């Protein structure tokens, strides 16, 4: 157990639907990062939050959004789902960025049918 | 983002040392060098990271070139459980990971 909790572990949904993925960071970590990993691509950075505020954006689609709540857990919302959104979604947390290293969760496997 | 280059694959025998190279010729002075590894269908696992000096921890050692344009992850005695994809990445949190090096460990 890495200390980063992601739920659900598996999710199957239909095209056009909306889903919410949840991440609880390791205790004491203020930063949360979201990644997408599909079969034909590596780990793509999506977005980072630090203590409730958005800090950096990567290759995140407009149909995707995220937020970090006062208790520091984060949610990634995926809407108007397409077949190509099927992927593993990972959350990572860190005390404060590159000098400290990152701890990844075990991921949510999303299948869009 | 500064880019890293790693060999696609490497092989090692069990209980022998493994040296995994990484080139990062466009690294800037404030970029940290991170190494992670990933088993199939699992999240990446932190291995080690450093800025300028060589680093050691219970999992591995990180040797950083004096000009910081390359680094080497050293597994001192490879075990079958070390078989994974190893990623070298700069400032991992906001970067997209590359293809990494797939390490195969032979018994």
Coordinates of N, CA and C in Angstrom, one line a residue:
Chain A
X1 N 0.9 -1.2 0.0 CA 0.0 0.0 0.0 C 0.9 1.2 0.0
X2 N 0.7 2.1 -1.1 CA 1.6 3.2 -1.2 C 1.2 4.4 -0.3
X3 N -0.1 4.3 0.2 CA -0.6 5.5 0.9 C -1.5 6.4 0.1
X4 N -1.4 6.2 -1.2 CA -2.3 7.0 -2.1 C -3.5 6.0 -2.5
X5 N -4.7 6.5 -2.3 CA -5.8 5.6 -2.5 C -6.7 6.1 -3.7
X6 N -6.9 5.2 -4.6 CA -7.7 5.6 -5.7 C -9.0 4.7 -5.8
X7 N -10.1 5.3 -6.0 CA -11.3 4.5 -6.2 C -12.1 5.1 -7.4
X8 N -12.9 4.2 -8.1 CA -12.9 2.8 -7.9 C -11.7 2.2 -8.6
X9 N -11.4 0.9 -8.5 CA -10.3 0.3 -9.2 C -10.6 0.0 -10.6
X10 N -11.9 -0.3 -10.9 CA -12.3 -0.6 -12.2 C -13.6 0.1 -12.5
X11 N -13.8 0.5 -13.7 CA -15.0 1.2 -14.1 C -15.3 0.9 -15.5
X12 N -16.5 0.4 -15.8 CA -17.0 0.2 -17.2 C -18.2 1.1 -17.4
X13 N -18.2 1.8 -18.5 CA -19.3 2.7 -18.8 C -19.4 2.9 -20.3
X14 N -20.5 3.5 -20.7 CA -20.9 3.6 -22.1 C -20.4 4.9 -22.6
X15 N -20.2 5.0 -24.0 CA -19.9 6.3 -24.6 C -20.9 7.3 -24.3
X16 N -20.4 8.5 -24.1 CA -21.3 9.7 -23.9 C -21.6 9.9 -22.4
X17 N -21.2 9.0 -21.6 CA -21.5 9.1 -20.1 C -20.4 9.9 -19.4
X18 N -20.6 10.2 -18.2 CA -19.7 10.9 -17.3 C -19.4 10.1 -16.1
X19 N -18.1 10.1 -15.7 CA -17.6 9.4 -14.5 C -16.8 10.3 -13.7
X20 N -16.6 9.9 -12.4 CA -15.8 10.6 -11.5 C -14.8 9.7 -10.8
X21 N -13.5 10.0 -10.9 CA -12.5 9.2 -10.3 C -12.0 9.9 -9.1
X22 N -11.7 9.2 -8.0 CA -11.4 9.8 -6.7 C -10.0 9.4 -6.3
X23 N -9.3 10.3 -5.7 CA -7.9 10.1 -5.2 C -7.7 10.7 -3.8
X24 N -7.2 9.9 -2.9 CA -6.9 10.4 -1.6 C -5.4 10.4 -1.5
X25 N -4.7 11.5 -1.3 CA -3.2 11.6 -1.3 C -2.7 10.9 0.0
X26 N -1.4 10.7 0.0 CA -0.7 10.2 1.2 C -0.8 11.3 2.3
X27 N -0.9 10.8 3.5 CA -1.0 11.8 4.6 C 0.1 12.7 4.6
X28 N -0.2 14.0 4.7 CA 0.8 15.1 4.7 C 1.2 15.7 3.4
X29 N 0.8 15.0 2.3 CA 1.1 15.5 0.9 C 0.1 16.5 0.5
X30 N 0.5 17.6 0.0 CA -0.4 18.7 -0.4 C -0.7 18.7 -1.9
X31 N 0.2 18.1 -2.7 CA 0.1 18.1 -4.1 C -0.5 16.8 -4.6
X32 N -1.4 17.0 -5.6 CA -2.0 15.8 -6.3 C -1.8 16.0 -7.8
X33 N -1.4 14.9 -8.4 CA -1.2 14.9 -9.9 C -2.0 13.8 -10.5
X34 N -2.6 14.1 -11.7 CA -3.3 13.0 -12.4 C -2.6 12.7 -13.7
X35 N -2.6 11.4 -14.0 CA -2.0 10.9 -15.2 C -3.0 9.9 -15.9
X36 N -2.8 9.9 -17.3 CA -3.5 8.9 -18.1 C -2.5 8.0 -18.8
X37 N -2.8 6.7 -18.7 CA -1.9 5.8 -19.4 C -2.7 4.8 -20.3
X38 N -2.7 5.0 -21.6 CA -3.4 4.1 -22.5 C -2.3 3.2 -23.2
X39 N -2.8 2.2 -23.9 CA -2.0 1.2 -24.4 C -0.9 1.7 -25.4
X40 N -1.4 2.7 -26.2 CA -0.4 3.2 -27.2 C 0.3 4.4 -26.8
X41 N 0.2 4.8 -25.6 CA 0.9 6.0 -25.1 C 1.4 5.8 -23.7
X42 N 2.4 6.5 -23.4 CA 3.0 6.4 -22.1 C 2.2 7.1 -21.0
X43 N 2.7 7.4 -19.9 CA 2.0 8.1 -18.8 C 2.0 9.6 -19.2
X44 N 0.7 10.0 -19.5 CA 0.6 11.4 -19.9 C 0.1 12.2 -18.7
X45 N 0.8 13.3 -18.4 CA 0.5 14.2 -17.3 C -0.8 15.0 -17.7
X46 N -1.8 15.0 -16.8 CA -3.0 15.7 -17.1 C -3.1 17.0 -16.3
X47 N -3.0 17.0 -15.0 CA -3.2 18.2 -14.2 C -2.6 18.0 -12.8
X48 N -2.2 19.2 -12.2 CA -1.7 19.2 -10.8 C -2.5 20.2 -10.0
X49 N -2.8 19.7 -8.7 CA -3.3 20.6 -7.7 C -2.4 20.7 -6.5
X50 N -2.3 21.9 -5.9 CA -1.5 22.0 -4.7 C -2.4 22.8 -3.7
X51 N -2.7 22.1 -2.6 CA -3.5 22.7 -1.5 C -4.8 23.3 -2.0
X52 N -5.4 22.7 -2.9 CA -6.7 23.2 -3.4 C -6.7 24.0 -4.6
X53 N -5.5 24.4 -5.1 CA -5.4 25.3 -6.2 C -4.8 24.6 -7.4
X54 N -5.3 24.8 -8.6 CA -4.6 24.3 -9.8 C -3.3 24.9 -10.0
X55 N -2.3 24.1 -10.2 CA -0.9 24.6 -10.4 C -0.3 24.4 -11.8
X56 N -0.7 23.3 -12.4 CA -0.1 23.0 -13.7 C -1.1 22.2 -14.5
X57 N -1.1 22.4 -15.8 CA -1.9 21.6 -16.7 C -1.1 21.0 -17.8
X58 N -1.4 19.8 -18.1 CA -0.7 19.1 -19.2 C -1.6 18.8 -20.3
X59 N -1.7 17.6 -20.8 CA -2.5 17.2 -22.0 C -3.9 16.8 -21.6
X60 N -4.6 17.7 -20.9 CA -5.9 17.4 -20.4 C -6.9 17.9 -21.4
X61 N -7.9 17.1 -21.8 CA -8.9 17.5 -22.7 C -9.9 18.4 -22.0
X62 N -10.6 19.2 -22.8 CA -11.6 20.1 -22.3 C -12.8 19.3 -21.7
X63 N -13.0 18.1 -22.1 CA -14.1 17.3 -21.5 C -13.7 16.8 -20.1
X64 N -12.5 16.9 -19.7 CA -12.0 16.5 -18.4 C -11.8 17.7 -17.5
X65 N -12.1 17.5 -16.3 CA -11.9 18.5 -15.3 C -11.5 17.8 -14.0
X66 N -10.9 18.6 -13.1 CA -10.5 18.1 -11.8 C -10.7 19.2 -10.7
X67 N -10.7 18.7 -9.5 CA -10.6 19.7 -8.4 C -10.0 19.0 -7.2
X68 N -9.5 19.8 -6.3 CA -9.0 19.3 -5.0 C -9.8 20.0 -3.9
X69 N -10.2 19.2 -3.0 CA -11.1 19.6 -1.9 C -10.3 20.0 -0.7
X70 N -11.0 20.7 0.3 CA -10.3 21.2 1.5 C -9.6 20.0 2.3
X71 N -10.1 18.8 2.2 CA -9.5 17.7 2.9 C -8.4 17.1 2.1
X72 N -8.1 17.7 1.0 CA -7.0 17.4 0.0 C -7.2 16.2 -0.9
X73 N -8.4 15.6 -0.8 CA -8.7 14.6 -1.8 C -9.0 15.2 -3.1
X74 N -8.8 14.5 -4.2 CA -9.1 15.1 -5.5 C -10.0 14.2 -6.3
X75 N -10.7 14.8 -7.2 CA -11.6 14.1 -8.1 C -11.3 14.5 -9.6
X76 N -11.3 13.5 -10.4 CA -11.1 13.8 -11.9 C -12.4 13.4 -12.5
X77 N -13.0 14.4 -13.2 CA -14.3 14.2 -13.9 C -14.1 14.1 -15.4
X78 N -14.6 13.0 -15.9 CA -14.5 12.7 -17.3 C -15.9 12.7 -17.9
X79 N -16.1 13.5 -18.9 CA -17.5 13.6 -19.5 C -17.5 13.3 -21.0
X80 N -18.7 13.1 -21.5 CA -18.9 12.8 -22.9 C -17.8 11.8 -23.4
X81 N -17.8 10.7 -22.6 CA -16.7 9.7 -22.8 C -16.7 9.1 -24.2
X82 N -15.6 8.9 -24.7 CA -15.3 8.2 -26.0 C -14.6 6.9 -25.8
X83 N -14.6 6.1 -26.8 CA -13.9 4.8 -26.7 C -12.4 5.0 -26.4
X84 N -11.9 6.1 -27.0 CA -10.4 6.4 -26.8 C -10.1 6.8 -25.4
X85 N -11.0 7.1 -24.6 CA -10.7 7.5 -23.2 C -10.4 6.3 -22.3
X86 N -10.7 5.1 -22.9 CA -10.3 3.9 -22.1 C -8.9 3.9 -21.8
X87 N -8.5 3.8 -20.5 CA -7.1 3.9 -20.1 C -7.0 3.6 -18.6
X88 N -5.8 3.5 -18.1 CA -5.5 3.5 -16.7 C -5.3 5.0 -16.3
X89 N -6.0 5.4 -15.2 CA -5.8 6.7 -14.7 C -5.1 6.6 -13.3
X90 N -4.0 7.3 -13.2 CA -3.2 7.3 -12.0 C -3.2 8.6 -11.3
X91 N -3.2 8.6 -10.0 CA -3.1 9.7 -9.2 C -1.7 9.6 -8.5
X92 N -1.0 10.7 -8.3 CA 0.2 10.7 -7.5 C 0.1 11.9 -6.5
X93 N 0.8 11.7 -5.4 CA 0.9 12.8 -4.5 C 2.3 13.1 -4.1
X94 N 2.6 14.3 -3.6 CA 3.9 14.7 -3.2 C 3.8 15.8 -2.1
X95 N 4.8 15.9 -1.3 CA 4.8 16.9 -0.2 C 4.8 18.3 -0.9
X96 N 5.7 18.4 -1.9 CA 5.8 19.7 -2.5 C 6.5 19.8 -3.8
X97 N 6.6 18.6 -4.6 CA 7.1 18.7 -5.9 C 8.4 18.0 -6.1
X98 N 9.2 18.4 -7.1 CA 10.3 17.6 -7.6 C 11.4 17.3 -6.6
X99 N 11.7 18.2 -5.6 CA 12.7 17.8 -4.6 C 12.3 16.7 -3.7
X100 N 11.1 16.3 -3.7 CA 10.6 15.3 -2.7 C 10.2 14.0 -3.3
X101 N 10.0 13.8 -4.5 CA 9.6 12.5 -5.1 C 8.1 12.4 -5.0
X102 N 7.5 11.5 -5.7 CA 6.1 11.3 -5.9 C 5.7 9.9 -5.6
X103 N 4.5 9.8 -5.0 CA 4.0 8.5 -4.6 C 2.7 8.3 -5.5
X104 N 2.7 7.1 -6.2 CA 1.5 6.9 -7.1 C 0.6 5.9 -6.4
X105 N -0.7 6.1 -6.8 CA -1.7 5.1 -6.4 C -1.7 3.9 -7.4
X106 N -2.6 3.0 -7.2 CA -2.7 1.8 -8.0 C -3.5 2.0 -9.2
X107 N -4.2 3.1 -9.3 CA -4.9 3.4 -10.6 C -6.3 3.0 -10.6
X108 N -7.0 3.6 -11.6 CA -8.4 3.2 -11.9 C -8.4 2.8 -13.4
X109 N -8.9 1.6 -13.6 CA -8.9 1.2 -15.0 C -10.3 1.5 -15.6
X110 N -10.4 2.4 -16.5 CA -11.6 2.9 -17.2 C -11.8 2.2 -18.5
X111 N -12.9 1.5 -18.7 CA -13.3 0.9 -20.0 C -14.5 1.6 -20.5
X112 N -14.4 2.2 -21.7 CA -15.6 2.8 -22.3 C -16.1 1.9 -23.4
X113 N -17.3 1.5 -23.4 CA -17.9 0.5 -24.4 C -19.0 1.2 -25.2
Chain B
X1 N 9.2 20.6 -21.9 CA 9.9 19.7 -20.9 C 11.2 19.2 -21.4
X2 N 12.2 19.1 -20.6 CA 13.4 18.6 -21.0 C 13.2 17.1 -21.2
X3 N 13.9 16.5 -22.2 CA 13.6 15.2 -22.7 C 14.7 14.2 -22.1
X4 N 14.3 13.0 -21.9 CA 15.3 12.0 -21.5 C 15.3 10.9 -22.6
X5 N 16.4 10.2 -22.7 CA 16.6 9.1 -23.7 C 17.1 7.9 -22.9
X6 N 16.4 6.8 -23.1 CA 16.8 5.5 -22.5 C 16.7 4.4 -23.5
X7 N 17.5 3.4 -23.3 CA 17.4 2.2 -24.2 C 16.1 1.5 -24.0
X8 N 15.5 0.9 -25.0 CA 14.2 0.3 -25.0 C 14.2 -0.9 -24.0
X9 N 15.3 -1.6 -24.0 CA 15.3 -2.8 -23.2 C 16.7 -3.2 -22.8
X10 N 16.8 -3.9 -21.7 CA 18.0 -4.5 -21.1 C 17.7 -5.8 -20.5
X11 N 18.8 -6.6 -20.4 CA 18.7 -7.9 -19.8 C 19.7 -8.0 -18.7
X12 N 19.4 -8.7 -17.7 CA 20.4 -9.0 -16.6 C 20.2 -10.4 -16.1
X13 N 21.2 -10.9 -15.5 CA 21.1 -12.2 -14.8 C 20.8 -11.9 -13.3
X14 N 20.1 -12.8 -12.7 CA 19.8 -12.7 -11.3 C 21.0 -12.6 -10.5
X15 N 21.0 -11.7 -9.5 CA 22.0 -11.5 -8.5 C 23.3 -10.8 -9.1
X16 N 23.2 -10.3 -10.3 CA 24.2 -9.5 -10.9 C 23.8 -8.0 -10.8
X17 N 24.8 -7.1 -10.9 CA 24.5 -5.7 -10.9 C 23.9 -5.3 -12.2
X18 N 23.0 -4.3 -12.2 CA 22.5 -3.7 -13.4 C 22.7 -2.2 -13.5
X19 N 23.1 -1.8 -14.6 CA 23.3 -0.3 -14.8 C 22.4 0.2 -15.9
X20 N 21.4 1.0 -15.5 CA 20.4 1.5 -16.5 C 20.8 2.9 -16.8
X21 N 21.1 3.2 -18.1 CA 21.6 4.6 -18.4 C 20.4 5.5 -18.8
X22 N 20.6 6.8 -18.7 CA 19.7 7.8 -19.1 C 20.4 9.0 -19.6
X23 N 20.1 9.5 -20.7 CA 20.6 10.8 -21.2 C 19.6 11.9 -21.1
X24 N 20.1 13.0 -20.6 CA 19.2 14.2 -20.5 C 20.1 15.4 -20.8
X25 N 20.4 15.6 -22.0 CA 21.4 16.6 -22.4 C 20.9 18.0 -22.3
X26 N 19.5 18.2 -22.3 CA 19.0 19.5 -22.2 C 18.5 19.9 -20.8
X27 N 19.0 19.2 -19.8 CA 18.6 19.4 -18.4 C 19.0 20.8 -18.0
X28 N 18.2 21.4 -17.2 CA 18.5 22.7 -16.6 C 19.0 22.6 -15.2
X29 N 19.5 23.7 -14.7 CA 20.2 23.6 -13.4 C 19.3 23.2 -12.2
X30 N 18.0 23.4 -12.4 CA 17.0 23.2 -11.3 C 16.2 21.9 -11.5
X31 N 16.5 21.2 -12.6 CA 15.8 19.9 -12.8 C 16.3 18.8 -12.0
X32 N 15.4 18.1 -11.3 CA 15.7 16.9 -10.5 C 15.6 15.7 -11.4
X33 N 16.4 14.8 -11.2 CA 16.4 13.5 -12.0 C 15.7 12.5 -11.1
X34 N 14.6 12.0 -11.7 CA 13.8 11.0 -10.9 C 13.8 9.6 -11.7
X35 N 13.8 8.6 -10.9 CA 13.6 7.2 -11.5 C 12.4 6.5 -10.8
X36 N 11.6 6.0 -11.7 CA 10.4 5.2 -11.2 C 10.4 3.9 -12.0
X37 N 9.8 2.9 -11.4 CA 9.6 1.6 -12.1 C 8.1 1.2 -12.1
X38 N 7.7 0.5 -13.1 CA 6.3 0.1 -13.2 C 6.2 -1.4 -13.6
X39 N 5.4 -2.1 -12.8 CA 5.0 -3.5 -13.2 C 3.7 -3.4 -14.0
X40 N 3.4 -4.4 -14.8 CA 2.1 -4.4 -15.6 C 0.9 -4.1 -14.7
X41 N 0.1 -3.2 -15.1 CA -1.2 -2.9 -14.5 C -1.0 -2.4 -13.0
X42 N 0.2 -1.9 -12.7 CA 0.4 -1.3 -11.4 C 0.8 0.2 -11.6
X43 N 0.7 0.9 -10.5 CA 1.2 2.3 -10.6 C 2.7 2.4 -10.5
X44 N 3.3 3.4 -11.1 CA 4.7 3.6 -11.0 C 5.1 3.6 -9.5
X45 N 6.3 3.1 -9.3 CA 6.9 3.0 -7.9 C 8.1 3.9 -7.9
X46 N 8.2 4.8 -6.9 CA 9.4 5.6 -6.8 C 10.6 4.7 -6.5
X47 N 11.7 5.1 -7.2 CA 13.0 4.3 -6.9 C 14.0 5.2 -6.2
X48 N 14.3 6.4 -6.9 CA 15.3 7.3 -6.3 C 15.3 8.6 -7.1
X49 N 15.8 9.6 -6.5 CA 15.9 10.9 -7.3 C 17.1 11.7 -6.7
X50 N 17.6 12.6 -7.5 CA 18.7 13.4 -7.1 C 18.8 14.7 -8.0
X51 N 19.7 15.6 -7.5 CA 19.9 16.8 -8.2 C 21.3 16.9 -8.8
X52 N 22.3 16.8 -8.0 CA 23.7 16.9 -8.5 C 24.6 15.7 -8.0
X53 N 24.4 15.4 -6.7 CA 25.3 14.4 -6.1 C 24.7 13.0 -6.3
X54 N 25.6 12.0 -6.2 CA 25.2 10.6 -6.3 C 24.3 10.3 -5.0
X55 N 23.4 9.5 -5.2 CA 22.4 9.2 -4.1 C 22.3 7.7 -4.0
X56 N 22.1 7.2 -2.7 CA 21.9 5.8 -2.4 C 20.7 5.7 -1.5
X57 N 19.9 4.6 -1.8 CA 18.9 4.3 -0.8 C 18.8 2.8 -0.8
X58 N 17.8 2.2 -0.1 CA 17.7 0.8 0.1 C 17.4 0.0 -1.2
X59 N 16.9 0.8 -2.2 CA 16.5 0.1 -3.5 C 17.7 0.1 -4.5
X60 N 18.3 1.3 -4.6 CA 19.3 1.5 -5.7 C 20.2 2.6 -5.4
X61 N 21.1 2.8 -6.4 CA 22.0 4.0 -6.3 C 21.8 4.8 -7.6
X62 N 22.0 6.1 -7.5 CA 21.9 6.9 -8.7 C 23.2 7.6 -8.8
X63 N 23.8 7.4 -10.0 CA 25.1 8.1 -10.3 C 24.8 9.2 -11.3
X64 N 25.1 10.4 -11.0 CA 24.9 11.5 -11.9 C 26.2 12.1 -12.4
X65 N 26.3 12.2 -13.8 CA 27.5 12.7 -14.4 C 27.8 14.1 -13.9
X66 N 29.0 14.5 -14.0 CA 29.4 15.8 -13.5 C 28.8 16.9 -14.2
X67 N 28.5 16.8 -15.5 CA 27.9 17.8 -16.3 C 26.3 17.7 -16.2
X68 N 25.9 16.6 -15.5 CA 24.4 16.3 -15.3 C 23.7 16.0 -16.6
X69 N 24.4 15.7 -17.7 CA 23.7 15.4 -18.9 C 23.4 13.9 -19.1
X70 N 23.8 13.2 -18.1 CA 23.4 11.8 -18.1 C 23.4 11.3 -16.7
X71 N 22.7 10.1 -16.5 CA 22.7 9.5 -15.1 C 22.6 8.0 -15.3
X72 N 22.9 7.3 -14.3 CA 22.8 5.8 -14.3 C 22.1 5.3 -13.0
X73 N 21.1 4.5 -13.2 CA 20.5 3.8 -12.1 C 21.2 2.5 -11.9
X74 N 21.6 2.3 -10.7 CA 22.4 1.0 -10.4 C 21.6 0.2 -9.4
X75 N 21.2 -1.0 -9.9 CA 20.6 -2.0 -9.0 C 21.8 -3.0 -8.6
X76 N 22.1 -3.1 -7.4 CA 23.4 -3.7 -7.0 C 23.3 -5.3 -7.2
X77 N 22.2 -5.8 -6.9 CA 22.0 -7.3 -7.1 C 20.6 -7.5 -7.6
X78 N 20.4 -7.7 -8.9 CA 19.1 -7.8 -9.5 C 18.4 -9.1 -9.0
X79 N 17.1 -8.9 -8.7 CA 16.3 -10.1 -8.4 C 15.2 -10.2 -9.5
X80 N 14.5 -11.3 -9.5 CA 13.4 -11.5 -10.4 C 12.3 -10.4 -10.2
X81 N 12.2 -9.9 -9.0 CA 11.2 -8.9 -8.7 C 11.6 -7.5 -9.2
X82 N 12.8 -7.4 -9.7 CA 13.2 -6.1 -10.3 C 12.8 -6.0 -11.7
X83 N 12.3 -7.0 -12.3 CA 11.9 -7.0 -13.7 C 10.7 -6.0 -13.8
X84 N 10.9 -5.0 -14.6 CA 9.9 -3.9 -14.7 C 10.3 -2.9 -15.8
X85 N 9.4 -2.0 -16.1 CA 9.8 -0.8 -16.9 C 10.3 0.3 -16.0
X86 N 11.5 0.7 -16.3 CA 12.2 1.8 -15.5 C 12.2 3.1 -16.3
X87 N 11.6 4.1 -15.6 CA 11.5 5.4 -16.3 C 12.5 6.4 -15.6
X88 N 13.2 7.1 -16.4 CA 14.0 8.2 -16.0 C 13.3 9.5 -16.5
X89 N 13.1 10.4 -15.6 CA 12.3 11.5 -15.9 C 12.7 12.7 -15.1
X90 N 12.7 13.9 -15.7 CA 13.1 15.1 -15.0 C 11.8 15.8 -14.4
X91 N 11.9 16.1 -13.1 CA 10.8 16.8 -12.4 C 9.5 16.0 -12.7
X92 N 9.4 14.8 -12.2 CA 8.4 13.8 -12.6 C 7.0 14.4 -12.5
X93 N 6.7 15.2 -11.6 CA 5.3 15.5 -11.3 C 4.6 16.2 -12.4
X94 N 5.2 16.9 -13.2 CA 4.5 17.7 -14.3 C 4.9 17.2 -15.7
X95 N 5.6 16.1 -15.7 CA 6.1 15.6 -17.0 C 5.4 14.4 -17.5
X96 N 5.4 14.2 -18.8 CA 4.9 13.0 -19.4 C 6.0 12.0 -19.4
X97 N 5.8 10.8 -19.0 CA 6.8 9.8 -19.0 C 7.1 9.3 -20.4
X98 N 8.3 8.9 -20.7 CA 8.6 8.4 -22.0 C 8.3 6.9 -22.0
X99 N 9.0 6.1 -22.9 CA 8.8 4.7 -23.0 C 9.6 3.9 -22.0
X100 N 10.6 4.5 -21.4 CA 11.4 3.8 -20.4 C 12.2 2.6 -20.9
X101 N 12.8 1.9 -20.0 CA 13.6 0.7 -20.3 C 13.0 -0.5 -19.7
X102 N 12.7 -1.5 -20.5 CA 12.1 -2.7 -20.0 C 13.3 -3.6 -19.5
X103 N 13.3 -3.9 -18.3 CA 14.4 -4.7 -17.7 C 13.9 -6.1 -17.6
X104 N 14.6 -7.1 -18.2 CA 14.3 -8.5 -18.0 C 15.4 -9.1 -17.1
X105 N 15.0 -9.8 -16.1 CA 16.0 -10.5 -15.2 C 15.9 -12.0 -15.4
X106 N 17.0 -12.6 -15.8 CA 17.0 -14.0 -16.1 C 17.5 -14.8 -14.9
X107 N 16.8 -15.9 -14.5 CA 17.2 -16.7 -13.4 C 18.5 -17.4 -13.6

